[in-house]
Amino acid sequence: MEHIKDYKLFKESLDTELLTEKYSSDILRQFAAQDGGSRWRGGIAKDMQKFANLALDKISDADFTTTTPEAYWKGGDAKNPNKVGFFVDADPGFIKWAKANKKYLPGGLSIGNISKYGVVLSVIRGGIGMYHGFAMDRGSSYSRHRKGTEERYGILAKDYDTNSVYNGWEGRPAAKVTRKNLIDAATRVYVLDLDSLRDKYDVSGLKSDRANSKAGATALKTAKEIKQENQKRYTAILQDKAAMTDIDKAVRDSIELLNTHISDALDKGEMDQFGNFVIGKSPRGRSVSIKDGAGAIRNMLDDYQRYKDYERQDKEAKAEGREDNYYAREVKAYAKRLQDFSKKVKDKNYGW
């Protein structure tokens, strides 16, 4: 019996992000069921748990307040980044019509999860329709990680979803997330106060306890799992170390060095068999071309742009009292990537 108990503990500890899929709140359960997995990436519930460190199974229907779309925008909720508003269309006429036309509902939506509280049109925080990852902005204009306009929660973010849900309905709203459109299309707003929820359902301590409890299940892990766990710890140490270095200088020096490599190659005029100007050889003996140098500059600047964007968002999160947040972890991860890339530039190890 002791082995069964340890196995259950070990199995439970594997999922430290979303503590449970069971919800006390029927409202949150129905909204989470609408995300359709791939349509909203990891899902609104999981993203909220990661962002706010909340025990989702503790949130109840009583934690939601309801208001009208007009009152939401006129009141203080729209300006507060810790107030999350679920804008829904719960028009009885539309729900009745949807039951008769359920074959048009896109993946993730069903009569069961929209008939009670309505279909989620958008999820607003701080007056902004949030992007996947609980983000209030799309990311840097120059970053390859910049989110598209459709990468938002709710059906109004995509033409296909909006057209599918309202296929044939006379009052079909436009597929755009704007204040006017939400006032016109939504019938109700369900609001969650993250500050209030953190006071009642914060799980930072529980996550720490679970992390400590993993040691009791170590005997059941395979050599491969132990190796992977140690590799994660090693990577985390390197990321912490990289975050303490001067990343700005490393990037600046690397870009200057790459430009020098390209300039020298142009002056030398040597070409490979494909007609590309040659910078030199990588440590593995592969030819490195000017095209590789230009690609390295572009990739490094993209990563650097993302690094600075996460750094900015991390400062904002810490100003709100959230020390251990998603952005802080991404800052460290990108610092390590940029540091590793700067070493490759010095060795001319950036060719394909």
GROMACS .gro file of C-alpha atoms in nm:
model
  352
    1MET     CA    1   0.000   0.000   0.000
    2GLU     CA    2   0.291   0.231   0.070
    3HIS     CA    3   0.414   0.187  -0.290
    4ILE     CA    4   0.067   0.277  -0.422
    5LYS     CA    5   0.065   0.589  -0.207
    6ASP     CA    6   0.410   0.691  -0.334
    7TYR     CA    7   0.306   0.624  -0.694
    8LYS     CA    8   0.000   0.847  -0.658
    9LEU     CA    9   0.218   1.121  -0.512
   10PHE     CA   10   0.468   1.083  -0.794
   11LYS     CA   11   0.198   1.086  -1.062
   12GLU     CA   12   0.038   1.393  -0.908
   13SER     CA   13   0.370   1.576  -0.889
   14LEU     CA   14   0.425   1.544  -1.263
   15ASP     CA   15   0.170   1.820  -1.324
   16THR     CA   16   0.283   2.128  -1.133
   17GLU     CA   17   0.133   2.383  -1.366
   18LEU     CA   18  -0.239   2.311  -1.361
   19LEU     CA   19  -0.302   2.168  -1.016
   20THR     CA   20  -0.636   2.010  -1.101
   21GLU     CA   21  -0.887   1.994  -1.382
   22LYS     CA   22  -1.179   1.986  -1.139
   23TYR     CA   23  -1.354   2.316  -1.086
   24SER     CA   24  -1.580   2.414  -0.801
   25SER     CA   25  -1.712   2.693  -1.022
   26ASP     CA   26  -1.957   2.578  -1.286
   27ILE     CA   27  -1.908   2.913  -1.464
   28LEU     CA   28  -1.531   2.863  -1.494
   29ARG     CA   29  -1.581   2.499  -1.597
   30GLN     CA   30  -1.809   2.596  -1.886
   31PHE     CA   31  -1.584   2.880  -2.001
   32ALA     CA   32  -1.273   2.660  -1.985
   33ALA     CA   33  -1.452   2.387  -2.184
   34GLN     CA   34  -1.505   2.632  -2.469
   35ASP     CA   35  -1.136   2.693  -2.534
   36GLY     CA   36  -1.116   2.388  -2.759
   37GLY     CA   37  -0.752   2.315  -2.662
   38SER     CA   38  -0.571   2.405  -2.985
   39ARG     CA   39  -0.790   2.709  -3.056
   40TRP     CA   40  -0.680   2.890  -2.742
   41ARG     CA   41  -0.338   2.720  -2.716
   42GLY     CA   42  -0.289   2.600  -2.360
   43GLY     CA   43  -0.633   2.721  -2.255
   44ILE     CA   44  -0.759   3.024  -2.066
   45ALA     CA   45  -0.783   2.838  -1.733
   46LYS     CA   46  -0.426   2.705  -1.745
   47ASP     CA   47  -0.291   3.043  -1.857
   48MET     CA   48  -0.470   3.217  -1.569
   49GLN     CA   49  -0.336   2.963  -1.319
   50LYS     CA   50   0.022   3.014  -1.442
   51PHE     CA   51  -0.012   3.392  -1.449
   52ALA     CA   52  -0.176   3.441  -1.109
   53ASN     CA   53  -0.069   3.127  -0.912
   54LEU     CA   54  -0.427   3.034  -0.829
   55ALA     CA   55  -0.588   2.710  -0.713
   56LEU     CA   56  -0.854   2.694  -0.983
   57ASP     CA   57  -1.045   2.419  -0.804
   58LYS     CA   58  -1.108   2.657  -0.514
   59ILE     CA   59  -1.267   2.933  -0.722
   60SER     CA   60  -1.645   2.929  -0.686
   61ASP     CA   61  -1.931   3.090  -0.875
   62ALA     CA   62  -1.960   3.336  -0.585
   63ASP     CA   63  -1.617   3.477  -0.680
   64PHE     CA   64  -1.762   3.606  -1.007
   65THR     CA   65  -1.943   3.937  -1.026
   66THR     CA   66  -2.164   4.018  -1.323
   67THR     CA   67  -2.228   4.343  -1.502
   68THR     CA   68  -2.342   4.477  -1.837
   69PRO     CA   69  -2.093   4.556  -2.116
   70GLU     CA   70  -2.174   4.927  -2.090
   71ALA     CA   71  -2.123   4.934  -1.713
   72TYR     CA   72  -1.794   4.744  -1.746
   73TRP     CA   73  -1.641   5.004  -1.977
   74LYS     CA   74  -1.774   5.300  -1.781
   75GLY     CA   75  -1.662   5.165  -1.442
   76GLY     CA   76  -1.315   5.102  -1.299
   77ASP     CA   77  -1.295   4.735  -1.404
   78ALA     CA   78  -1.189   4.822  -1.759
   79LYS     CA   79  -0.880   5.010  -1.636
   80ASN     CA   80  -0.770   4.749  -1.381
   81PRO     CA   81  -0.524   4.486  -1.518
   82ASN     CA   82  -0.616   4.258  -1.226
   83LYS     CA   83  -0.983   4.247  -1.321
   84VAL     CA   84  -1.059   3.980  -1.584
   85GLY     CA   85  -1.383   4.023  -1.777
   86PHE     CA   86  -1.542   3.735  -1.970
   87PHE     CA   87  -1.768   3.894  -2.231
   88VAL     CA   88  -2.041   3.648  -2.332
   89ASP     CA   89  -2.341   3.633  -2.561
   90ALA     CA   90  -2.616   3.466  -2.360
   91ASP     CA   91  -2.909   3.600  -2.562
   92PRO     CA   92  -3.190   3.341  -2.508
   93GLY     CA   93  -3.300   3.383  -2.869
   94PHE     CA   94  -2.951   3.310  -2.998
   95ILE     CA   95  -2.901   3.010  -2.765
   96LYS     CA   96  -3.231   2.862  -2.882
   97TRP     CA   97  -3.132   2.918  -3.243
   98ALA     CA   98  -2.786   2.764  -3.178
   99LYS     CA   99  -2.947   2.445  -3.043
  100ALA     CA  100  -3.125   2.403  -3.373
  101ASN     CA  101  -2.806   2.475  -3.569
  102LYS     CA  102  -2.545   2.306  -3.350
  103LYS     CA  103  -2.379   2.140  -3.649
  104TYR     CA  104  -2.217   2.475  -3.728
  105LEU     CA  105  -2.044   2.507  -3.389
  106PRO     CA  106  -1.661   2.494  -3.422
  107GLY     CA  107  -1.445   2.256  -3.219
  108GLY     CA  108  -1.458   2.310  -2.844
  109LEU     CA  109  -1.804   2.465  -2.844
  110SER     CA  110  -2.114   2.263  -2.768
  111ILE     CA  111  -2.471   2.331  -2.664
  112GLY     CA  112  -2.375   2.195  -2.322
  113ASN     CA  113  -2.103   2.455  -2.255
  114ILE     CA  114  -2.270   2.762  -2.408
  115SER     CA  115  -2.638   2.726  -2.316
  116LYS     CA  116  -2.600   2.804  -1.945
  117TYR     CA  117  -2.377   3.113  -1.940
  118GLY     CA  118  -2.334   3.197  -2.307
  119VAL     CA  119  -2.055   3.178  -2.563
  120VAL     CA  120  -1.731   3.360  -2.472
  121LEU     CA  121  -1.674   3.642  -2.718
  122SER     CA  122  -1.354   3.777  -2.565
  123VAL     CA  123  -1.161   3.791  -2.238
  124ILE     CA  124  -1.059   4.144  -2.135
  125ARG     CA  125  -0.794   4.258  -1.886
  126GLY     CA  126  -0.707   4.621  -1.833
  127GLY     CA  127  -0.943   4.714  -2.115
  128ILE     CA  128  -0.753   4.497  -2.364
  129GLY     CA  129  -0.863   4.175  -2.533
  130MET     CA  130  -0.600   3.934  -2.405
  131TYR     CA  131  -0.370   3.728  -2.623
  132HIS     CA  132  -0.277   3.366  -2.557
  133GLY     CA  133  -0.058   3.333  -2.248
  134PHE     CA  134  -0.271   3.587  -2.059
  135ALA     CA  135  -0.078   3.863  -2.237
  136MET     CA  136  -0.205   4.219  -2.279
  137ASP     CA  137   0.010   4.290  -2.584
  138ARG     CA  138   0.119   4.106  -2.897
  139GLY     CA  139   0.492   4.145  -2.835
  140SER     CA  140   0.754   4.342  -3.021
  141SER     CA  141   0.686   4.450  -3.380
  142TYR     CA  142   1.023   4.306  -3.486
  143SER     CA  143   0.999   3.974  -3.302
  144ARG     CA  144   0.922   3.645  -3.475
  145HIS     CA  145   0.726   3.558  -3.160
  146ARG     CA  146   0.487   3.849  -3.211
  147LYS     CA  147   0.132   3.720  -3.175
  148GLY     CA  148  -0.117   3.753  -3.458
  149THR     CA  149  -0.445   3.940  -3.425
  150GLU     CA  150  -0.628   3.605  -3.415
  151GLU     CA  151  -0.423   3.475  -3.121
  152ARG     CA  152  -0.675   3.601  -2.866
  153TYR     CA  153  -0.926   3.429  -2.641
  154GLY     CA  154  -1.286   3.413  -2.754
  155ILE     CA  155  -1.459   3.361  -3.086
  156LEU     CA  156  -1.449   3.727  -3.199
  157ALA     CA  157  -1.074   3.693  -3.256
  158LYS     CA  158  -1.127   3.476  -3.565
  159ASP     CA  159  -1.349   3.519  -3.868
  160TYR     CA  160  -1.393   3.143  -3.903
  161ASP     CA  161  -1.514   3.091  -3.545
  162THR     CA  162  -1.746   3.391  -3.555
  163ASN     CA  163  -1.895   3.291  -3.890
  164SER     CA  164  -1.937   2.930  -3.777
  165VAL     CA  165  -2.110   3.014  -3.449
  166TYR     CA  166  -2.341   3.275  -3.603
  167ASN     CA  167  -2.388   3.103  -3.939
  168GLY     CA  168  -2.735   3.214  -4.052
  169TRP     CA  169  -2.808   3.421  -3.738
  170GLU     CA  170  -2.947   3.761  -3.830
  171GLY     CA  171  -2.763   3.946  -3.554
  172ARG     CA  172  -2.415   3.811  -3.635
  173PRO     CA  173  -2.146   4.040  -3.488
  174ALA     CA  174  -1.829   4.145  -3.667
  175ALA     CA  175  -1.518   3.937  -3.596
  176LYS     CA  176  -1.317   4.205  -3.417
  177VAL     CA  177  -1.230   4.278  -3.055
  178THR     CA  178  -1.324   4.642  -3.002
  179ARG     CA  179  -1.509   4.824  -2.726
  180LYS     CA  180  -1.802   4.912  -2.951
  181ASN     CA  181  -1.832   4.561  -3.092
  182LEU     CA  182  -1.827   4.403  -2.746
  183ILE     CA  183  -2.095   4.641  -2.619
  184ASP     CA  184  -2.311   4.558  -2.920
  185ALA     CA  185  -2.253   4.180  -2.921
  186ALA     CA  186  -2.220   4.081  -2.553
  187THR     CA  187  -2.518   4.050  -2.321
  188ARG     CA  188  -2.326   4.005  -1.995
  189VAL     CA  189  -1.978   4.028  -1.844
  190TYR     CA  190  -1.849   3.788  -1.578
  191VAL     CA  191  -1.567   3.950  -1.379
  192LEU     CA  192  -1.295   3.789  -1.166
  193ASP     CA  193  -1.079   4.001  -0.934
  194LEU     CA  194  -0.729   3.846  -0.940
  195ASP     CA  195  -0.613   4.040  -0.633
  196SER     CA  196  -0.902   3.907  -0.431
  197LEU     CA  197  -0.849   3.555  -0.562
  198ARG     CA  198  -0.478   3.564  -0.476
  199ASP     CA  199  -0.563   3.655  -0.118
  200LYS     CA  200  -0.786   3.348  -0.091
  201TYR     CA  201  -0.648   3.088  -0.328
  202ASP     CA  202  -0.276   3.154  -0.382
  203VAL     CA  203  -0.086   2.828  -0.445
  204SER     CA  204   0.276   2.946  -0.436
  205GLY     CA  205   0.330   2.764  -0.108
  206LEU     CA  206   0.152   2.453  -0.232
  207LYS     CA  207   0.371   2.436  -0.540
  208SER     CA  208   0.676   2.458  -0.316
  209ASP     CA  209   0.544   2.176  -0.097
  210ARG     CA  210   0.481   1.960  -0.401
  211ALA     CA  211   0.828   2.026  -0.535
  212ASN     CA  212   0.973   1.914  -0.201
  213SER     CA  213   0.748   1.607  -0.198
  214LYS     CA  214   0.894   1.488  -0.527
  215ALA     CA  215   1.198   1.363  -0.339
  216GLY     CA  216   0.984   1.091  -0.180
  217ALA     CA  217   0.903   0.948  -0.522
  218THR     CA  218   1.255   0.956  -0.662
  219ALA     CA  219   1.302   0.581  -0.607
  220LEU     CA  220   1.027   0.514  -0.859
  221LYS     CA  221   1.189   0.721  -1.136
  222THR     CA  222   1.386   0.568  -1.420
  223ALA     CA  223   1.747   0.664  -1.494
  224LYS     CA  224   1.624   0.861  -1.796
  225GLU     CA  225   1.379   1.062  -1.583
  226ILE     CA  226   1.645   1.138  -1.323
  227LYS     CA  227   1.883   1.250  -1.599
  228GLN     CA  228   1.616   1.477  -1.747
  229GLU     CA  229   1.542   1.627  -1.405
  230ASN     CA  230   1.910   1.696  -1.341
  231GLN     CA  231   1.943   1.849  -1.689
  232LYS     CA  232   1.655   2.088  -1.610
  233ARG     CA  233   1.825   2.192  -1.286
  234TYR     CA  234   2.155   2.244  -1.469
  235THR     CA  235   1.983   2.451  -1.738
  236ALA     CA  236   1.811   2.662  -1.469
  237ILE     CA  237   2.148   2.729  -1.303
  238LEU     CA  238   2.300   2.837  -1.635
  239GLN     CA  239   2.000   3.061  -1.706
  240ASP     CA  240   2.034   3.226  -1.365
  241LYS     CA  241   2.403   3.281  -1.432
  242ALA     CA  242   2.338   3.419  -1.780
  243ALA     CA  243   2.076   3.660  -1.646
  244MET     CA  244   2.344   3.820  -1.428
  245THR     CA  245   2.575   3.895  -1.721
  246ASP     CA  246   2.570   4.206  -1.942
  247ILE     CA  247   2.342   4.080  -2.219
  248ASP     CA  248   2.315   4.422  -2.381
  249LYS     CA  249   2.692   4.437  -2.430
  250ALA     CA  250   2.709   4.075  -2.548
  251VAL     CA  251   2.452   4.143  -2.819
  252ARG     CA  252   2.612   4.472  -2.923
  253ASP     CA  253   2.959   4.313  -2.948
  254SER     CA  254   2.820   4.014  -3.140
  255ILE     CA  255   2.642   4.232  -3.397
  256GLU     CA  256   2.959   4.436  -3.448
  257LEU     CA  257   3.163   4.118  -3.491
  258LEU     CA  258   2.914   3.975  -3.740
  259ASN     CA  259   2.929   4.296  -3.943
  260THR     CA  260   3.308   4.269  -3.939
  261HIS     CA  261   3.288   3.908  -4.062
  262ILE     CA  262   3.065   4.018  -4.350
  263SER     CA  263   3.280   4.320  -4.437
  264ASP     CA  264   3.599   4.111  -4.437
  265ALA     CA  265   3.435   3.849  -4.659
  266LEU     CA  266   3.335   4.117  -4.912
  267ASP     CA  267   3.686   4.258  -4.916
  268LYS     CA  268   3.837   3.912  -4.965
  269GLY     CA  269   3.589   3.820  -5.241
  270GLU     CA  270   3.619   3.443  -5.197
  271MET     CA  271   3.311   3.243  -5.306
  272ASP     CA  272   3.195   2.888  -5.251
  273GLN     CA  273   3.065   2.648  -5.517
  274PHE     CA  274   2.716   2.800  -5.489
  275GLY     CA  275   2.833   3.156  -5.557
  276ASN     CA  276   2.811   3.276  -5.195
  277PHE     CA  277   3.076   3.501  -5.041
  278VAL     CA  278   3.261   3.297  -4.778
  279ILE     CA  279   3.323   3.426  -4.425
  280GLY     CA  280   3.527   3.124  -4.321
  281LYS     CA  281   3.494   2.778  -4.169
  282SER     CA  282   3.301   2.669  -3.863
  283PRO     CA  283   3.472   2.456  -3.593
  284ARG     CA  284   3.327   2.151  -3.774
  285GLY     CA  285   3.480   2.255  -4.103
  286ARG     CA  286   3.158   2.374  -4.265
  287SER     CA  287   3.162   2.676  -4.493
  288VAL     CA  288   3.008   2.990  -4.339
  289SER     CA  289   2.868   3.240  -4.591
  290ILE     CA  290   2.759   3.602  -4.583
  291LYS     CA  291   2.400   3.473  -4.599
  292ASP     CA  292   2.466   3.286  -4.274
  293GLY     CA  293   2.605   3.603  -4.119
  294ALA     CA  294   2.300   3.808  -4.220
  295GLY     CA  295   2.068   3.537  -4.086
  296ALA     CA  296   2.261   3.530  -3.757
  297ILE     CA  297   2.217   3.907  -3.716
  298ARG     CA  298   1.844   3.882  -3.783
  299ASN     CA  299   1.793   3.588  -3.543
  300MET     CA  300   1.996   3.748  -3.268
  301LEU     CA  301   1.807   4.077  -3.294
  302ASP     CA  302   1.475   3.891  -3.284
  303ASP     CA  303   1.578   3.711  -2.964
  304TYR     CA  304   1.715   4.031  -2.815
  305GLN     CA  305   1.393   4.217  -2.892
  306ARG     CA  306   1.194   3.943  -2.718
  307TYR     CA  307   1.436   3.947  -2.424
  308LYS     CA  308   1.388   4.323  -2.373
  309ASP     CA  309   1.010   4.288  -2.407
  310TYR     CA  310   0.999   4.017  -2.137
  311GLU     CA  311   1.232   4.228  -1.922
  312ARG     CA  312   0.984   4.517  -1.943
  313GLN     CA  313   0.687   4.296  -1.856
  314ASP     CA  314   0.881   4.138  -1.569
  315LYS     CA  315   0.940   4.483  -1.416
  316GLU     CA  316   0.569   4.561  -1.443
  317ALA     CA  317   0.478   4.230  -1.279
  318LYS     CA  318   0.723   4.286  -0.993
  319ALA     CA  319   0.585   4.636  -0.943
  320GLU     CA  320   0.251   4.462  -0.881
  321GLY     CA  321   0.412   4.232  -0.622
  322ARG     CA  322   0.455   3.922  -0.840
  323GLU     CA  323   0.822   3.829  -0.798
  324ASP     CA  324   0.804   3.475  -0.940
  325ASN     CA  325   0.626   3.529  -1.270
  326TYR     CA  326   0.627   3.393  -1.624
  327TYR     CA  327   0.815   3.692  -1.764
  328ALA     CA  328   1.101   3.658  -1.513
  329ARG     CA  329   1.154   3.299  -1.624
  330GLU     CA  330   1.150   3.397  -1.991
  331VAL     CA  331   1.406   3.673  -1.928
  332LYS     CA  332   1.647   3.411  -1.792
  333ALA     CA  333   1.577   3.170  -2.077
  334TYR     CA  334   1.644   3.433  -2.344
  335ALA     CA  335   1.951   3.560  -2.161
  336LYS     CA  336   2.095   3.209  -2.185
  337ARG     CA  337   2.007   3.183  -2.554
  338LEU     CA  338   2.171   3.516  -2.633
  339GLN     CA  339   2.480   3.430  -2.431
  340ASP     CA  340   2.515   3.097  -2.614
  341PHE     CA  341   2.466   3.272  -2.949
  342SER     CA  342   2.737   3.527  -2.872
  343LYS     CA  343   2.983   3.240  -2.817
  344LYS     CA  344   2.886   3.090  -3.153
  345VAL     CA  345   2.955   3.422  -3.323
  346LYS     CA  346   3.308   3.435  -3.181
  347ASP     CA  347   3.374   3.082  -3.311
  348LYS     CA  348   3.201   3.144  -3.645
  349ASN     CA  349   2.973   2.856  -3.555
  350TYR     CA  350   2.652   3.001  -3.695
  351GLY     CA  351   2.642   2.845  -4.042
  352TRP     CA  352   2.386   2.590  -4.148
   0.00000   0.00000   0.00000
